[in-house]
Coordinates of C-alpha atoms and ligand atoms in Angstrom, one line a residue:
M1 CA 0.0 -0.1 0.3
P2 CA 1.5 3.5 -1.4
Q3 CA 2.4 5.9 1.5
T4 CA 0.1 8.5 0.3
N5 CA -3.0 6.7 2.3
S6 CA -4.8 8.9 4.3
F7 CA -7.2 7.6 6.3
D8 CA -9.9 9.3 9.2
L9 CA -9.2 6.5 11.6
L10 CA -5.8 4.0 11.9
L11 CA -7.2 1.3 14.8
R12 CA -3.8 -1.1 15.6
N13 CA -3.1 -4.4 16.8
A14 CA -7.1 -5.2 16.5
R15 CA -8.0 -9.6 17.2
L16 CA -10.1 -10.2 15.1
R17 CA -13.0 -13.0 15.7
G18 CA -12.0 -16.1 14.0
G19 CA -7.5 -15.0 15.4
Q20 CA -5.7 -14.5 12.5
G21 CA -2.9 -12.6 14.5
L22 CA -3.2 -8.7 15.1
Q23 CA -4.6 -7.2 12.5
D24 CA -5.5 -3.1 12.3
I25 CA -8.4 -1.7 10.6
A26 CA -8.3 1.6 8.4
V27 CA -11.1 3.8 8.1
R28 CA -12.4 6.4 5.5
Q29 CA -15.3 8.8 5.2
G30 CA -16.7 6.1 8.1
R31 CA -16.7 3.3 6.5
I32 CA -13.8 0.2 6.7
A33 CA -11.0 1.1 3.9
A34 CA -8.6 -1.2 5.2
I35 CA -7.7 -4.4 7.1
G36 CA -4.2 -5.5 7.7
P37 CA -0.9 -6.3 9.5
D38 CA 1.2 -3.0 9.9
L39 CA -0.9 -0.9 7.0
T40 CA 0.8 1.8 6.1
G41 CA -0.5 5.5 6.0
T42 CA -1.2 8.3 7.6
A43 CA -4.3 8.9 9.9
A44 CA -6.2 12.0 11.7
L45 CA -6.7 9.9 14.3
E46 CA -4.5 6.4 15.4
E47 CA -5.6 4.1 18.2
D48 CA -3.9 1.4 19.4
A49 CA -6.4 -1.5 20.7
G50 CA -3.5 -3.6 22.2
G51 CA -4.2 -6.5 21.3
C52 CA -7.6 -7.0 22.3
L53 CA -10.5 -8.2 20.9
V54 CA -12.2 -5.9 18.5
L55 CA -16.3 -6.9 17.8
P56 CA -18.7 -4.6 15.5
G57 CA -20.8 -2.2 17.4
L58 CA -23.8 -4.8 19.2
V59 CA -27.2 -4.7 18.2
D60 CA -29.8 -4.1 20.7
T61 CA -33.0 -5.5 18.7
H62 CA -36.2 -4.9 21.3
I63 CA -35.2 -2.4 24.5
H64 CA -38.3 -0.7 25.9
L65 CA -35.8 3.3 26.7
D66 CA -39.9 5.0 27.2
K67 CA -40.8 2.7 30.1
S68 CA -37.1 2.1 31.8
C69 CA -35.3 3.5 35.5
L70 CA -39.1 3.6 36.7
L71 CA -38.0 1.2 39.8
C72 CA -38.7 5.1 41.9
R73 CA -41.7 5.3 41.4
C74 CA -43.5 1.2 42.1
R75 CA -41.5 -1.2 42.8
D76 CA -42.4 -5.2 41.8
A77 CA -45.8 -5.3 41.3
G78 CA -45.7 -9.3 42.5
G79 CA -48.3 -9.6 39.1
G80 CA -45.5 -11.0 36.7
L81 CA -46.5 -9.5 33.1
K82 CA -50.3 -8.7 34.6
G83 CA -49.2 -7.1 37.3
A84 CA -45.8 -5.0 35.4
I85 CA -47.6 -4.1 32.5
A86 CA -50.3 -2.7 35.0
A87 CA -48.2 -0.9 37.3
V88 CA -46.5 0.9 34.0
S89 CA -50.0 1.8 33.5
G90 CA -50.4 2.9 36.1
L91 CA -47.7 5.5 35.7
K92 CA -47.8 6.4 31.7
R93 CA -50.4 9.3 31.6
A94 CA -48.6 11.1 34.4
F95 CA -45.3 11.0 31.9
T96 CA -44.0 13.7 30.1
V97 CA -41.5 13.9 26.7
E98 CA -38.2 15.0 29.6
D99 CA -39.5 12.9 31.5
V100 CA -39.3 10.1 29.1
Y101 CA -36.3 11.5 27.4
Q102 CA -34.5 11.8 30.5
R103 CA -35.0 8.3 31.8
G104 CA -34.2 6.9 27.9
A105 CA -31.5 8.7 27.4
R106 CA -29.8 7.1 31.0
T107 CA -30.4 4.0 29.8
L108 CA -29.0 4.5 25.9
E109 CA -25.7 6.5 27.5
R110 CA -25.1 3.0 29.7
A111 CA -26.0 0.8 26.4
I112 CA -23.6 3.0 24.0
M113 CA -21.0 2.4 27.2
Q114 CA -21.5 -1.1 26.7
G115 CA -21.2 -0.6 22.9
T116 CA -24.3 -0.6 21.1
M117 CA -24.6 0.6 18.4
H118 CA -27.9 0.0 17.3
M119 CA -31.2 -0.2 18.6
R120 CA -34.7 -1.1 18.2
A121 CA -36.8 1.0 20.5
H122 CA -40.1 -0.1 21.4
V123 CA -42.5 2.4 22.0
E124 CA -46.0 2.5 23.5
L125 CA -48.5 4.5 21.7
D126 CA -52.0 4.4 23.5
P127 CA -54.8 7.2 24.1
L128 CA -52.9 7.6 28.9
V129 CA -49.5 9.0 26.8
G130 CA -50.6 9.4 23.1
L131 CA -47.1 10.5 21.1
R132 CA -45.1 11.8 24.4
S133 CA -42.6 8.7 24.5
F134 CA -42.5 8.1 20.3
E135 CA -41.9 12.3 20.4
A136 CA -38.8 11.7 23.5
M137 CA -37.9 9.2 21.5
T138 CA -37.1 11.1 17.3
R139 CA -35.2 13.2 20.2
L140 CA -32.8 10.5 21.4
K141 CA -32.4 9.5 18.0
R142 CA -31.7 13.1 16.7
D143 CA -29.1 13.8 19.9
Y144 CA -26.9 10.5 20.0
A145 CA -27.3 9.5 16.9
F146 CA -23.4 10.1 16.7
A147 CA -23.6 7.0 18.8
I148 CA -26.1 5.4 18.0
D149 CA -28.4 4.0 15.5
L150 CA -31.7 3.8 16.8
S151 CA -34.6 2.8 15.4
I152 CA -38.6 3.9 16.6
C153 CA -40.9 0.7 16.2
V154 CA -44.1 1.9 17.5
F155 CA -47.1 -0.6 19.4
P156 CA -50.4 -0.7 21.4
Q157 CA -49.4 -2.3 24.4
E158 CA -53.1 -2.4 25.7
G159 CA -54.5 -3.4 23.5
M160 CA -55.7 -1.4 19.2
T161 CA -58.9 -2.5 18.3
H162 CA -61.2 -1.2 21.4
D163 CA -60.4 2.4 20.2
P164 CA -60.2 3.8 16.6
A165 CA -57.8 6.5 18.5
V166 CA -55.2 3.6 18.8
E167 CA -55.2 3.1 15.9
R168 CA -54.8 6.8 14.4
L169 CA -51.3 7.5 16.8
L170 CA -49.4 4.3 15.1
A171 CA -50.3 5.9 11.9
Q172 CA -49.3 9.2 12.5
A173 CA -46.3 7.8 14.7
L174 CA -45.7 6.5 10.7
A175 CA -45.7 9.7 9.9
E176 CA -43.9 11.5 11.0
G177 CA -40.8 9.4 11.4
A178 CA -41.4 5.8 13.2
D179 CA -39.3 3.5 11.5
L180 CA -41.5 0.9 12.0
L181 CA -44.9 -0.8 13.6
G182 CA -45.1 -3.3 16.7
G183 CA -47.8 -5.6 17.2
C184 CA -49.1 -6.9 20.9
P185 CA -52.0 -9.7 20.2
Y186 CA -52.2 -11.2 23.3
T187 CA -53.2 -8.0 25.2
D188 CA -55.6 -7.3 22.2
A189 CA -59.2 -8.1 23.4
D190 CA -59.4 -8.9 19.8
P191 CA -55.8 -10.4 18.7
S192 CA -56.6 -11.5 14.8
L193 CA -58.0 -8.2 13.9
Q194 CA -55.0 -6.1 15.8
M195 CA -52.4 -8.8 13.6
E196 CA -55.1 -8.5 10.1
R197 CA -54.7 -4.2 10.8
I198 CA -51.3 -4.2 12.3
F199 CA -49.9 -5.8 9.0
A200 CA -52.6 -3.1 6.9
L201 CA -50.5 -0.4 8.5
A202 CA -47.4 -1.7 7.6
V203 CA -47.7 -2.9 3.9
A204 CA -50.2 0.7 3.2
H205 CA -46.6 2.5 5.7
D206 CA -43.6 0.3 3.5
V207 CA -42.8 -0.4 7.3
D208 CA -40.7 -3.4 9.2
L209 CA -43.3 -5.8 11.3
D210 CA -41.7 -6.7 15.1
F211 CA -44.9 -8.7 17.5
H212 CA -44.7 -9.1 21.3
L213 CA -46.2 -12.7 21.2
D214 CA -46.9 -16.0 22.7
F215 CA -45.8 -14.7 26.6
D216 CA -46.4 -17.5 28.8
L217 CA -45.6 -20.9 28.9
D218 CA -49.8 -22.3 27.9
P219 CA -48.9 -24.2 24.8
S220 CA -52.3 -25.5 24.1
W221 CA -52.5 -22.0 21.8
S222 CA -50.5 -19.2 19.4
H223 CA -50.5 -16.7 17.6
L224 CA -47.2 -17.8 16.1
E225 CA -49.1 -19.7 12.9
E226 CA -51.0 -16.5 12.0
I227 CA -47.9 -14.8 12.4
C228 CA -46.1 -17.4 9.6
R229 CA -49.7 -17.4 7.4
R230 CA -50.5 -13.1 7.6
T231 CA -46.3 -12.6 6.8
V232 CA -46.4 -15.1 3.4
A233 CA -49.8 -14.0 2.1
A234 CA -48.5 -10.1 2.4
G235 CA -44.9 -10.5 0.6
W236 CA -44.0 -9.4 3.7
Q237 CA -40.9 -12.4 4.4
G238 CA -37.3 -11.2 6.1
R239 CA -39.3 -8.0 7.2
V240 CA -41.5 -9.5 10.4
A241 CA -39.7 -10.8 13.9
V242 CA -41.0 -11.2 17.0
G243 CA -40.7 -11.3 20.5
H244 CA -40.4 -13.2 23.5
A245 CA -42.6 -16.8 21.8
T246 CA -41.9 -18.2 25.2
K247 CA -44.4 -20.8 24.7
L248 CA -42.3 -22.3 22.0
A249 CA -40.0 -23.5 25.7
A250 CA -43.2 -24.9 27.0
I251 CA -44.1 -27.1 23.6
D252 CA -41.9 -30.9 22.9
D253 CA -39.5 -31.6 20.7
A254 CA -41.8 -32.4 17.3
A255 CA -44.0 -29.2 17.5
L256 CA -40.5 -27.2 18.0
D257 CA -39.0 -28.8 15.1
R258 CA -42.6 -27.9 13.7
M259 CA -42.5 -24.2 14.3
T260 CA -39.1 -24.5 13.8
A261 CA -39.6 -25.0 10.3
L262 CA -42.6 -22.5 9.7
L263 CA -40.3 -19.5 11.0
A264 CA -38.0 -20.5 8.2
E265 CA -40.0 -20.9 5.7
A266 CA -42.0 -17.8 6.8
G267 CA -38.9 -15.7 7.9
V268 CA -39.9 -14.8 10.6
G269 CA -37.1 -13.6 13.4
V270 CA -37.9 -14.1 16.7
T271 CA -36.1 -12.5 20.1
A272 CA -35.2 -13.8 23.1
L273 CA -35.1 -11.8 26.6
P274 CA -34.3 -14.0 29.1
A275 CA -33.6 -11.4 31.4
T276 CA -37.6 -10.8 31.3
D277 CA -39.1 -13.9 30.3
L278 CA -36.9 -15.7 33.5
Y279 CA -38.1 -13.2 35.4
L280 CA -42.2 -13.0 34.7
N281 CA -43.1 -16.1 34.2
G282 CA -43.4 -19.6 35.6
R283 CA -44.5 -17.7 38.9
D284 CA -47.3 -19.6 39.7
Q285 CA -44.9 -22.5 40.2
G286 CA -42.7 -21.4 43.0
H287 CA -39.2 -22.7 43.1
R288 CA -39.4 -25.3 40.4
A289 CA -40.4 -22.7 37.9
P290 CA -39.6 -23.6 34.2
R291 CA -36.7 -20.9 32.3
G292 CA -39.8 -20.1 30.3
V293 CA -36.8 -18.2 27.5
A294 CA -37.7 -19.3 23.9
P295 CA -34.8 -21.9 22.6
V296 CA -33.6 -19.7 19.7
H297 CA -30.1 -21.8 19.3
L298 CA -31.7 -24.6 18.2
L299 CA -34.5 -22.2 16.1
A300 CA -31.1 -20.5 14.3
D301 CA -30.2 -24.0 13.5
G302 CA -33.5 -24.5 11.6
G303 CA -32.0 -21.7 9.6
V304 CA -34.8 -18.8 11.7
T305 CA -32.2 -15.9 11.6
V306 CA -32.7 -15.1 15.9
S307 CA -31.7 -11.6 18.3
V308 CA -31.6 -11.6 22.0
A309 CA -31.6 -8.0 23.7
T310 CA -32.6 -6.6 26.4
N311 CA -36.1 -5.6 26.6
N312 CA -36.4 -4.0 30.1
V313 CA -34.2 -2.2 32.0
L314 CA -34.9 -1.3 36.1
N315 CA -38.6 -1.2 35.9
P316 CA -41.3 -3.8 36.8
F317 CA -41.2 -6.0 33.9
T318 CA -37.2 -6.5 34.5
P319 CA -36.2 -4.9 38.3
F320 CA -32.5 -5.3 37.3
G321 CA -30.0 -4.5 33.6
D322 CA -27.2 -2.1 33.1
G323 CA -27.2 -2.0 29.3
S324 CA -24.5 -4.8 28.4
L325 CA -25.6 -6.8 25.5
I326 CA -23.2 -9.5 25.9
R327 CA -24.3 -9.5 29.5
M328 CA -27.7 -10.5 28.4
G329 CA -26.6 -13.1 25.8
N330 CA -24.0 -14.6 28.7
L331 CA -27.3 -15.4 30.2
Y332 CA -29.0 -16.9 27.6
A333 CA -26.1 -19.3 27.1
N334 CA -26.1 -19.3 31.0
L335 CA -29.7 -20.6 31.1
M336 CA -29.6 -22.7 28.1
H337 CA -26.5 -24.8 28.8
L338 CA -24.8 -23.7 26.0
G339 CA -20.7 -23.9 26.5
P340 CA -17.8 -22.4 25.0
E341 CA -18.3 -24.2 21.2
R342 CA -21.9 -21.7 20.7
F343 CA -20.1 -18.7 22.5
G344 CA -19.6 -18.2 19.5
D345 CA -23.4 -18.0 17.9
C346 CA -24.6 -16.4 21.1
L347 CA -21.7 -13.7 20.9
D348 CA -23.6 -13.9 16.9
M349 CA -26.9 -13.2 18.5
V350 CA -25.9 -10.2 20.0
S351 CA -24.4 -9.4 16.6
T352 CA -24.2 -10.1 13.4
T353 CA -27.2 -12.4 13.4
A354 CA -29.0 -9.4 15.2
A355 CA -28.2 -7.3 12.5
R356 CA -29.9 -9.1 10.3
L357 CA -33.1 -9.2 11.7
M358 CA -33.0 -6.1 11.9
R359 CA -32.1 -5.6 7.9
I360 CA -28.5 -3.4 8.6
A361 CA -26.7 -2.6 5.9
D362 CA -23.2 -3.6 5.8
Y363 CA -22.9 -4.6 8.7
G364 CA -19.6 -6.2 9.8
I365 CA -15.9 -5.7 9.8
A366 CA -15.5 -6.2 6.3
V367 CA -13.4 -3.4 4.2
G368 CA -16.5 -1.5 2.7
G369 CA -18.7 -2.3 6.3
Q370 CA -19.6 0.4 7.9
A371 CA -17.3 1.8 10.6
D372 CA -18.9 0.7 14.0
L373 CA -16.3 -0.3 15.8
I374 CA -15.9 -2.3 20.0
V375 CA -12.4 -2.7 21.8
L376 CA -13.6 -4.9 24.1
D377 CA -11.0 -5.7 27.3
A378 CA -10.3 -9.3 26.1
D379 CA -8.1 -12.1 24.0
D380 CA -10.8 -13.3 22.3
E381 CA -14.2 -14.4 22.3
A382 CA -13.9 -17.1 24.6
D383 CA -12.4 -14.5 27.0
A384 CA -14.9 -11.9 26.4
F385 CA -18.4 -13.5 26.3
G386 CA -17.6 -15.8 29.3
G387 CA -15.8 -13.2 30.8
I388 CA -18.0 -10.3 29.9
A389 CA -15.7 -9.0 28.9
T390 CA -15.2 -4.2 29.3
P391 CA -16.0 -2.4 26.0
L392 CA -12.8 -0.3 26.4
M393 CA -13.5 2.3 23.5
G394 CA -15.8 2.4 20.7
F395 CA -16.1 4.2 17.2
K396 CA -19.5 5.4 15.8
R397 CA -18.5 5.3 11.4
G398 CA -15.3 5.6 12.9
R399 CA -15.6 8.7 15.2
K400 CA -14.4 7.1 18.4
S401 CA -17.7 7.5 20.4
F402 CA -17.0 6.4 24.1
V403 CA -14.1 5.5 26.3
R404 CA -13.9 3.2 29.3
P405 CA -10.9 3.5 30.6
A406 CA -10.3 -0.2 32.1
A407 CA -9.9 -0.7 35.8
T408 CA -6.2 -0.9 37.6
L409 CA -5.6 -2.2 41.2
V410 CA -3.4 0.2 43.1
R411 CA -1.4 -2.0 45.0
Ligands
ZN1 ZN1 -40.8 -5.9 24.6

């Protein structure tokens, strides 16, 4: 490479997944321009990764920023999913744009500093909260664009078909810049009609879909087959995802195989939300509660696009969370009995395959790809994933977006 090469960023001594010696990564105009050992050239910014693992910025496909950080206002509602929905519903009327913005920003900043660079925020719209949470989300999207691509998914958490005002709010948000649409048929008086209307809205506005679905452990009924059927009928294959789908944890092997084939055929992605699903499911079974988390790694083996994501942080749905997607993947692996031979697959579920689920273009560390990079305090993949490594710094489109110096002992 000639000496005249000039770059915006040269990140030296990066260890990449797959591990072929240390590499330099050169970035120009937000894209990766070259990868190789000892690259020559000049750069506006040169950083040394010091042999640490470098990953593409992580992808959180499912989070509720609008209702994060509510623990100071309501403790555990004690009633599982229904209690959590009721607790937040009781607070929502008092949400202001500024309040949602401040709580969302707190969670967003934590996630950024944990290495997340793409995020799908699910935002509730209904007559209680109107468009206030949506407005806060559009401001967050603009104000934090330097560090993260925030995609806004509006959805009716508390039913839609009982009140025409809900659909009007969803349509208004889509007209005003919401990126995609969600549904929540299990809380609707008429689940099938909600699915029909949500698909019609998505087609009319040409947006992707992401449903909250099948969030219990009763295997006797499911909305998943209807979602797959409607996806194919609308020609929306590859554009529909569902979150939770915890019934998949309660069905037998043959039913899981059948459902896997159906999802793969319809191009419907599935997101497991282990922190919330573990916390809320199986409460009627005391200390013998089942895990209640969809086995998405088995779906992935059958060709389904899957992700593991955060869902809720510090609220009645999940009174835990620091925004770390590596921690979430680690939790998933732990509860699914997955060892180091599958750590790479689990990392994919918060990066590569999560990016596929969100249809993010040019994702990944390759020449021509988006220069979204994080440096982890770890030597390799197993160390990073098993040890829940801390990100030391990140570069969004080649520009440094956060630093998080490693802790040091003072002897
Ligand atoms: Zn959710």
